Tab-separated table of N, CA and C in Angstrom:
chain	number	residue	atom	x	y	z
T	361	MET	N	-73.990	52.651	-99.422
T	361	MET	CA	-73.008	52.209	-100.124
T	361	MET	C	-71.710	53.084	-100.430
T	362	PRO	N	-70.420	52.976	-100.688
T	362	PRO	CA	-69.556	53.869	-100.951
T	362	PRO	C	-69.707	54.298	-102.186
T	363	GLN	N	-69.491	55.407	-102.836
T	363	GLN	CA	-69.474	56.172	-104.098
T	363	GLN	C	-68.647	55.080	-105.378
T	364	SER	N	-67.438	54.452	-104.791
T	364	SER	CA	-66.794	53.644	-105.514
T	364	SER	C	-67.290	52.260	-105.989
T	365	CYS	N	-68.544	51.828	-105.245
T	365	CYS	CA	-68.983	50.455	-105.560
T	365	CYS	C	-70.125	50.793	-106.178
T	366	LYS	N	-70.700	51.801	-106.560
T	366	LYS	CA	-71.781	52.052	-107.403
T	366	LYS	C	-71.426	51.297	-108.630
T	367	ALA	N	-70.275	51.267	-109.426
T	367	ALA	CA	-70.072	50.710	-110.981
T	367	ALA	C	-69.983	49.403	-110.586
T	368	PHE	N	-69.702	48.708	-109.516
T	368	PHE	CA	-69.642	47.403	-109.594
T	368	PHE	C	-70.786	46.680	-109.889
T	369	PHE	N	-70.971	45.479	-110.437
T	369	PHE	CA	-72.090	44.660	-110.682
T	369	PHE	C	-72.139	43.779	-109.611
T	370	LEU	N	-73.499	43.856	-109.047
T	370	LEU	CA	-73.590	42.853	-107.899
T	370	LEU	C	-74.483	41.897	-108.492
T	371	PRO	N	-74.088	40.223	-108.264
T	371	PRO	CA	-75.110	39.822	-108.754
T	371	PRO	C	-76.307	39.328	-108.092
T	372	GLN	N	-77.042	38.817	-109.215
T	372	GLN	CA	-78.753	38.961	-108.960
T	372	GLN	C	-78.932	37.595	-108.418
T	373	ALA	N	-78.243	36.618	-109.216
T	373	ALA	CA	-78.425	35.185	-109.212
T	373	ALA	C	-76.848	34.401	-109.102
T	374	GLN	N	-77.047	33.122	-108.611
T	374	GLN	CA	-75.705	32.577	-108.749
T	374	GLN	C	-74.930	32.419	-109.809
T	375	GLY	N	-75.750	32.093	-111.051
T	375	GLY	CA	-74.892	32.040	-112.292
T	375	GLY	C	-74.413	33.587	-112.716
T	376	ASP	N	-74.669	34.639	-111.937
T	376	ASP	CA	-74.135	35.955	-112.397
T	376	ASP	C	-72.705	35.990	-111.569
T	377	THR	N	-72.279	35.272	-110.650
T	377	THR	CA	-70.989	35.472	-109.917
T	377	THR	C	-69.982	35.244	-110.982
T	378	ILE	N	-70.125	34.199	-112.044
T	378	ILE	CA	-68.932	34.011	-112.945
T	378	ILE	C	-68.763	35.249	-113.623
T	379	CYS	N	-69.983	35.727	-114.338
T	379	CYS	CA	-69.897	37.100	-114.936
T	379	CYS	C	-69.267	37.905	-113.992
T	380	VAL	N	-69.150	38.182	-113.351
T	380	VAL	CA	-68.660	39.598	-112.411
T	380	VAL	C	-66.984	38.921	-112.149
T	381	PHE	N	-66.688	37.648	-112.145
T	381	PHE	CA	-65.411	37.483	-111.907
T	381	PHE	C	-64.593	37.781	-113.513
T	382	LEU	N	-65.536	37.767	-114.509
T	382	LEU	CA	-64.655	37.738	-116.010
T	382	LEU	C	-65.363	38.987	-116.706
T	383	GLY	N	-65.570	40.312	-115.537
T	383	GLY	CA	-65.821	41.207	-116.061
T	383	GLY	C	-67.286	41.600	-116.501
T	384	GLY	N	-68.149	40.845	-116.254
T	384	GLY	CA	-69.624	41.126	-116.489
T	384	GLY	C	-70.045	40.954	-117.850
T	385	SER	N	-69.482	40.060	-118.500
T	385	SER	CA	-69.595	39.550	-119.878
T	385	SER	C	-69.652	38.402	-120.416
T	386	PRO	N	-70.944	37.677	-120.865
T	386	PRO	CA	-70.842	36.511	-121.267
T	386	PRO	C	-69.859	36.197	-122.429
T	387	TRP	N	-69.451	37.205	-123.212
T	387	TRP	CA	-68.601	37.034	-123.976
T	387	TRP	C	-67.331	36.519	-123.445
T	388	ALA	N	-66.967	37.685	-122.301
T	388	ALA	CA	-65.746	36.893	-121.765
T	388	ALA	C	-65.813	35.481	-121.562
T	389	LEU	N	-67.055	35.039	-120.978
T	389	LEU	CA	-67.255	33.677	-120.466
T	389	LEU	C	-66.771	32.858	-121.722
T	390	LEU	N	-67.415	33.115	-122.757
T	390	LEU	CA	-67.337	32.264	-124.051
T	390	LEU	C	-65.818	31.962	-124.455
T	391	GLY	N	-65.157	33.382	-124.030
T	391	GLY	CA	-63.703	33.309	-124.468
T	391	GLY	C	-63.179	32.503	-123.759
T	392	CYS	N	-63.117	32.415	-122.505
T	392	CYS	CA	-62.348	31.918	-121.762
T	392	CYS	C	-62.913	30.347	-121.887
T	393	TYR	N	-64.157	29.705	-122.017
T	393	TYR	CA	-63.997	28.564	-122.322
T	393	TYR	C	-63.476	27.752	-123.438
T	394	LEU	N	-63.746	28.564	-124.890
T	394	LEU	CA	-62.987	28.237	-125.920
T	394	LEU	C	-61.488	28.372	-125.866
T	395	LEU	N	-60.974	29.243	-125.036
T	395	LEU	CA	-59.569	28.922	-124.581
T	395	LEU	C	-59.271	27.867	-123.961
T	396	ALA	N	-60.276	27.369	-123.011
T	396	ALA	CA	-60.007	25.960	-122.007
T	396	ALA	C	-60.106	24.905	-123.161
T	397	ILE	N	-61.145	25.090	-124.045
T	397	ILE	CA	-61.401	23.673	-124.545
T	397	ILE	C	-60.445	23.433	-125.675
T	398	ASN	N	-59.821	24.485	-125.976
T	398	ASN	CA	-58.724	24.377	-127.107
T	398	ASN	C	-57.642	24.088	-126.729
T	399	LEU	N	-57.350	24.925	-125.554
T	399	LEU	CA	-55.902	24.333	-124.869
T	399	LEU	C	-56.121	22.786	-124.369
T	400	ILE	N	-56.877	22.433	-123.641
T	400	ILE	CA	-57.369	20.833	-123.438
T	400	ILE	C	-57.125	20.166	-124.600
T	401	THR	N	-57.647	20.423	-125.587
T	401	THR	CA	-57.961	19.451	-126.913
T	401	THR	C	-56.388	19.202	-127.597
T	402	PHE	N	-55.415	20.264	-127.520
T	402	PHE	CA	-54.602	20.208	-127.994
T	402	PHE	C	-53.483	19.660	-127.092
T	403	LEU	N	-53.536	19.439	-125.674
T	403	LEU	CA	-52.771	18.585	-124.692
T	403	LEU	C	-53.272	17.594	-124.909
T	404	ILE	N	-54.490	16.953	-125.268
T	404	ILE	CA	-55.004	15.545	-125.410
T	404	ILE	C	-54.158	15.095	-126.718
T	405	PHE	N	-54.201	15.786	-127.652
T	405	PHE	CA	-53.926	15.189	-129.146
T	405	PHE	C	-52.400	14.875	-128.452
T	406	GLY	N	-51.657	15.805	-127.999
T	406	GLY	CA	-49.932	15.659	-127.520
T	406	GLY	C	-50.026	14.196	-126.560
T	407	LEU	N	-50.761	13.925	-125.559
T	407	LEU	CA	-50.893	12.979	-125.090
T	407	LEU	C	-51.035	11.722	-125.925
T	408	ASP	N	-51.973	11.790	-126.898
T	408	ASP	CA	-52.064	10.839	-127.693
T	408	ASP	C	-51.067	10.262	-128.442
T	409	LYS	N	-50.515	11.144	-129.259
T	409	LYS	CA	-48.848	11.044	-129.779
T	409	LYS	C	-48.162	10.723	-128.897
T	410	TRP	N	-48.059	10.902	-127.629
T	410	TRP	CA	-47.015	10.277	-126.938
T	410	TRP	C	-47.243	9.211	-126.413
T	411	LYS	N	-48.599	8.613	-126.253
T	411	LYS	CA	-48.880	7.173	-125.882
T	411	LYS	C	-48.804	6.226	-127.074
T	412	ALA	N	-48.974	7.194	-128.296
T	412	ALA	CA	-48.640	6.197	-129.750
T	412	ALA	C	-47.334	5.991	-129.727
T	413	ARG	N	-46.330	6.788	-129.361
T	413	ARG	CA	-44.876	6.234	-129.421
T	413	ARG	C	-44.578	5.218	-128.458
T	414	ARG	N	-44.807	5.516	-127.212
T	414	ARG	CA	-44.885	4.643	-126.098
T	414	ARG	C	-45.493	3.422	-126.511
T	415	LYS	N	-46.564	2.993	-126.929
T	415	LYS	CA	-47.230	1.846	-126.823
T	415	LYS	C	-46.664	0.698	-128.149
T	416	GLN	N	-45.117	1.051	-129.103
T	416	GLN	CA	-44.617	0.422	-129.923
T	416	GLN	C	-43.930	-0.453	-128.665
T	417	ALA	N	-43.358	-0.222	-127.720
T	417	ALA	CA	-42.620	-0.593	-126.299
T	417	ALA	C	-43.502	-1.333	-125.452
T	418	ARG	N	-44.583	-0.753	-125.134
T	418	ARG	CA	-45.200	-1.453	-124.218
T	418	ARG	C	-46.769	-1.428	-124.909
T	419	PRO	N	-47.158	-2.678	-125.308
T	419	PRO	CA	-48.550	-2.661	-125.962
T	419	PRO	C	-49.593	-2.535	-125.078
T	420	SER	N	-49.641	-2.421	-123.509
T	420	SER	CA	-50.310	-2.447	-122.342
T	420	SER	C	-51.121	-0.771	-122.396
T	421	VAL	N	-50.257	0.120	-123.285
T	421	VAL	CA	-50.449	1.365	-123.237
T	421	VAL	C	-51.765	1.608	-123.908
T	422	ARG	N	-52.727	2.364	-122.946
T	422	ARG	CA	-54.036	2.794	-123.797
T	422	ARG	C	-54.295	4.018	-124.324
T	423	ARG	N	-54.408	4.298	-125.531
T	423	ARG	CA	-54.704	5.338	-126.479
T	423	ARG	C	-56.010	6.210	-126.142
T	424	VAL	N	-55.817	7.370	-126.358
T	424	VAL	CA	-56.956	8.332	-126.408
T	424	VAL	C	-58.133	7.553	-127.573
T	425	PRO	N	-59.080	7.496	-127.459
T	425	PRO	CA	-60.228	6.976	-128.591
T	425	PRO	C	-60.449	8.243	-129.478
T	426	GLU	N	-60.347	7.783	-130.905
T	426	GLU	CA	-60.402	8.767	-132.025
T	426	GLU	C	-62.048	9.670	-131.879
T	427	LYS	N	-62.831	8.788	-131.102
T	427	LYS	CA	-64.117	9.300	-131.059
T	427	LYS	C	-64.017	10.590	-130.038
T	428	THR	N	-63.072	10.496	-128.914
T	428	THR	CA	-62.981	11.274	-127.958
T	428	THR	C	-62.186	12.768	-128.519
T	429	LEU	N	-61.224	12.713	-129.704
T	429	LEU	CA	-60.515	13.665	-130.259
T	429	LEU	C	-61.636	14.548	-130.878
T	430	PHE	N	-62.422	13.678	-131.897
T	430	PHE	CA	-63.440	14.105	-132.428
T	430	PHE	C	-64.715	14.882	-131.589
T	431	LEU	N	-64.909	14.518	-130.447
T	431	LEU	CA	-65.622	15.275	-129.824
T	431	LEU	C	-65.166	16.409	-129.248
T	432	LEU	N	-63.907	16.644	-128.498
T	432	LEU	CA	-63.429	17.406	-128.126
T	432	LEU	C	-63.249	18.505	-129.078
T	433	SER	N	-63.292	18.187	-130.313
T	433	SER	CA	-63.082	19.326	-131.477
T	433	SER	C	-64.488	19.574	-131.893
T	434	LEU	N	-65.668	18.878	-131.835
T	434	LEU	CA	-67.138	19.592	-131.924
T	434	LEU	C	-67.555	20.334	-130.545
T	435	LEU	N	-66.971	20.202	-129.262
T	435	LEU	CA	-67.397	21.047	-128.313
T	435	LEU	C	-66.655	22.074	-128.642
T	436	GLY	N	-65.773	22.868	-129.756
T	436	GLY	CA	-65.110	23.855	-129.406
T	436	GLY	C	-63.803	24.070	-129.831
T	437	GLY	N	-63.301	22.630	-129.605
T	437	GLY	CA	-61.750	22.453	-129.696
T	437	GLY	C	-61.101	22.252	-130.914
T	438	SER	N	-61.547	22.810	-131.852
T	438	SER	CA	-61.416	22.528	-133.490
T	438	SER	C	-60.047	23.188	-133.867
T	439	VAL	N	-59.832	24.213	-133.222
T	439	VAL	CA	-58.365	25.126	-133.402
T	439	VAL	C	-57.344	24.515	-132.679
T	440	GLY	N	-57.447	24.007	-131.669
T	440	GLY	CA	-56.707	23.278	-130.726
T	440	GLY	C	-56.243	21.664	-131.347
T	441	ALA	N	-57.371	21.317	-132.052
T	441	ALA	CA	-57.227	20.186	-132.565
T	441	ALA	C	-56.148	20.334	-134.149
T	442	LEU	N	-56.443	20.896	-134.628
T	442	LEU	CA	-55.692	21.552	-135.799
T	442	LEU	C	-54.194	21.725	-135.394
T	443	LEU	N	-54.087	22.443	-134.351
T	443	LEU	CA	-52.900	22.930	-133.719
T	443	LEU	C	-52.203	21.697	-133.594
T	444	GLY	N	-52.941	20.860	-132.905
T	444	GLY	CA	-52.370	19.478	-132.141
T	444	GLY	C	-51.913	19.079	-133.380
T	445	MET	N	-52.569	18.659	-134.482
T	445	MET	CA	-52.136	17.988	-135.430
T	445	MET	C	-50.754	18.080	-135.870
T	446	ARG	N	-50.354	19.659	-136.060
T	446	ARG	CA	-49.701	20.142	-136.924
T	446	ARG	C	-48.080	20.205	-135.892
T	447	VAL	N	-48.370	20.358	-134.732
T	447	VAL	CA	-47.497	20.696	-133.687
T	447	VAL	C	-47.062	18.946	-133.641
T	448	PHE	N	-47.735	18.113	-133.621
T	448	PHE	CA	-47.365	16.924	-132.847
T	448	PHE	C	-47.180	16.007	-134.001
T	449	HIS	N	-47.481	16.239	-135.206
T	449	HIS	CA	-47.779	15.382	-136.340
T	449	HIS	C	-48.446	14.547	-135.937
T	450	HIS	N	-49.752	14.560	-135.567
T	450	HIS	CA	-50.435	13.258	-135.511
T	450	HIS	C	-51.981	13.536	-135.830
T	451	LYS	N	-52.155	12.053	-136.469
T	451	LYS	CA	-53.321	12.014	-137.306
T	451	LYS	C	-53.409	12.716	-138.522
T	452	THR	N	-52.292	13.019	-138.896
T	452	THR	CA	-52.211	13.772	-140.254
T	452	THR	C	-52.214	12.815	-141.476
T	453	LEU	N	-52.373	11.672	-141.189
T	453	LEU	CA	-52.199	10.494	-142.352
T	453	LEU	C	-53.727	10.005	-142.311
T	454	HIS	N	-54.529	10.335	-141.265
T	454	HIS	CA	-55.972	9.990	-141.319
T	454	HIS	C	-56.987	10.947	-141.899
T	455	ARG	N	-57.176	10.577	-143.373
T	455	ARG	CA	-58.333	11.228	-143.912
T	455	ARG	C	-59.385	11.840	-143.279
T	456	SER	N	-59.805	11.057	-142.073
T	456	SER	CA	-61.266	11.488	-141.326
T	456	SER	C	-60.900	12.599	-140.499
T	457	PHE	N	-59.612	12.636	-139.956
T	457	PHE	CA	-59.223	13.707	-139.123
T	457	PHE	C	-58.565	15.292	-140.575
T	458	ARG	N	-58.080	14.656	-141.393
T	458	ARG	CA	-57.337	15.950	-142.454
T	458	ARG	C	-58.510	16.579	-142.839
T	459	LEU	N	-59.680	15.986	-142.965
T	459	LEU	CA	-60.676	16.503	-143.737
T	459	LEU	C	-61.818	16.874	-142.468
T	460	GLY	N	-61.997	16.328	-141.572
T	460	GLY	CA	-63.169	16.543	-140.491
T	460	GLY	C	-62.915	17.579	-139.779
T	461	ILE	N	-61.616	17.603	-139.265
T	461	ILE	CA	-61.411	18.868	-138.222
T	461	ILE	C	-61.383	20.211	-139.003
T	462	PRO	N	-61.060	20.312	-140.096
T	462	PRO	CA	-61.094	21.543	-140.864
T	462	PRO	C	-62.657	21.791	-140.736
T	463	ALA	N	-63.545	20.954	-141.289
T	463	ALA	CA	-64.911	20.883	-141.837
T	463	ALA	C	-65.629	21.436	-140.263
T	464	ILE	N	-65.121	20.959	-139.483
T	464	ILE	CA	-65.819	20.900	-138.120
T	464	ILE	C	-65.716	22.789	-137.869
T	465	LEU	N	-64.421	22.897	-137.898
T	465	LEU	CA	-63.937	24.130	-137.970
T	465	LEU	C	-64.934	25.301	-138.777
T	466	ILE	N	-64.939	25.056	-139.818
T	466	ILE	CA	-65.526	25.663	-141.113
T	466	ILE	C	-67.287	26.021	-140.340
T	467	VAL	N	-67.856	24.925	-139.940
T	467	VAL	CA	-69.120	24.917	-139.557
T	467	VAL	C	-68.953	25.616	-138.198
T	468	GLN	N	-68.390	25.539	-137.321
T	468	GLN	CA	-68.386	26.204	-136.195
T	468	GLN	C	-68.302	27.753	-136.523
T	469	LEU	N	-67.407	28.100	-137.454
T	469	LEU	CA	-67.191	29.561	-137.913
T	469	LEU	C	-68.311	30.189	-138.693
T	470	LEU	N	-69.091	29.311	-139.454
T	470	LEU	CA	-70.183	29.558	-140.218
T	470	LEU	C	-71.744	30.103	-139.421
T	471	ILE	N	-71.989	28.901	-138.146
T	471	ILE	CA	-72.871	29.241	-137.397
T	471	ILE	C	-72.795	30.727	-136.743
T	472	PRO	N	-72.140	31.199	-136.301
T	472	PRO	CA	-72.349	32.544	-135.734
T	472	PRO	C	-72.528	33.482	-136.916
T	473	LEU	N	-71.666	33.298	-138.163
T	473	LEU	CA	-71.894	34.184	-138.987
T	473	LEU	C	-73.267	34.242	-139.893
T	474	LEU	N	-74.177	33.081	-140.036
T	474	LEU	CA	-75.248	32.998	-140.212
T	474	LEU	C	-76.328	33.334	-139.213
T	475	TYR	N	-75.928	33.394	-137.959
T	475	TYR	CA	-76.984	33.718	-136.954
T	475	TYR	C	-76.861	35.406	-136.884
T	476	LEU	N	-75.594	36.045	-136.940
T	476	LEU	CA	-75.644	37.827	-137.313
T	476	LEU	C	-76.365	37.898	-138.534
T	477	LEU	N	-76.329	37.407	-139.822
T	477	LEU	CA	-76.547	37.833	-140.970
T	477	LEU	C	-78.400	37.680	-140.986
T	478	LEU	N	-78.783	36.524	-140.405
T	478	LEU	CA	-80.022	36.499	-140.093
T	478	LEU	C	-80.817	37.300	-139.300
T	479	ARG	N	-79.836	37.692	-138.338
T	479	ARG	CA	-80.262	38.630	-137.308
T	479	ARG	C	-80.734	40.049	-137.795
T	480	ARG	N	-79.744	40.420	-138.750
T	480	ARG	CA	-79.293	41.595	-139.551
T	480	ARG	C	-80.587	42.345	-140.419
T	481	PHE	N	-80.760	40.641	-141.081
T	481	PHE	CA	-81.719	41.006	-142.358
T	481	PHE	C	-83.108	40.589	-141.893
T	482	SER	N	-83.725	39.949	-140.656
T	482	SER	CA	-84.889	39.865	-140.049
T	482	SER	C	-85.367	40.957	-139.200
T	483	GLY	N	-84.783	42.036	-139.039
T	483	GLY	CA	-85.308	43.256	-138.325
T	483	GLY	C	-84.243	44.312	-138.041
C-alpha cells in the first residue's frame, strides 16, 4: 500500500462506506441528515402554501396533510418548519403549529443536552 493511502479509512462493512464519503464521522452523517430533513420540511411548507393559494381557484388541488407537516418536524425538521412558517407565512394562525413546532424543537434540543449531562455525571 502506498504511503499516502495509510491515512485513508478503509471501510470494514457496507455501512462504513457512507462515513468514508462524509469524512469518516458519524456526526457528519447526522449533520447531513439534519440539513436534508430541514430543507425538505421547509420546501414542503412552501409547497403547501402554494397549494393553499391555488386551491381557492381550483378546489381539486390536494394539500399536504397537517400530520405530514408535524411528522417532518418530529423527524428532525423543526427548524425548517419554523423557517417555513415565517418565510411563507404559513400555518401561523394555527395554534397547534404556533405552539407545537417550537415545543418539538425544544424537546429535540433538550434530549442531547440531557444525554450529555447524564453521561457526564454518571461516570
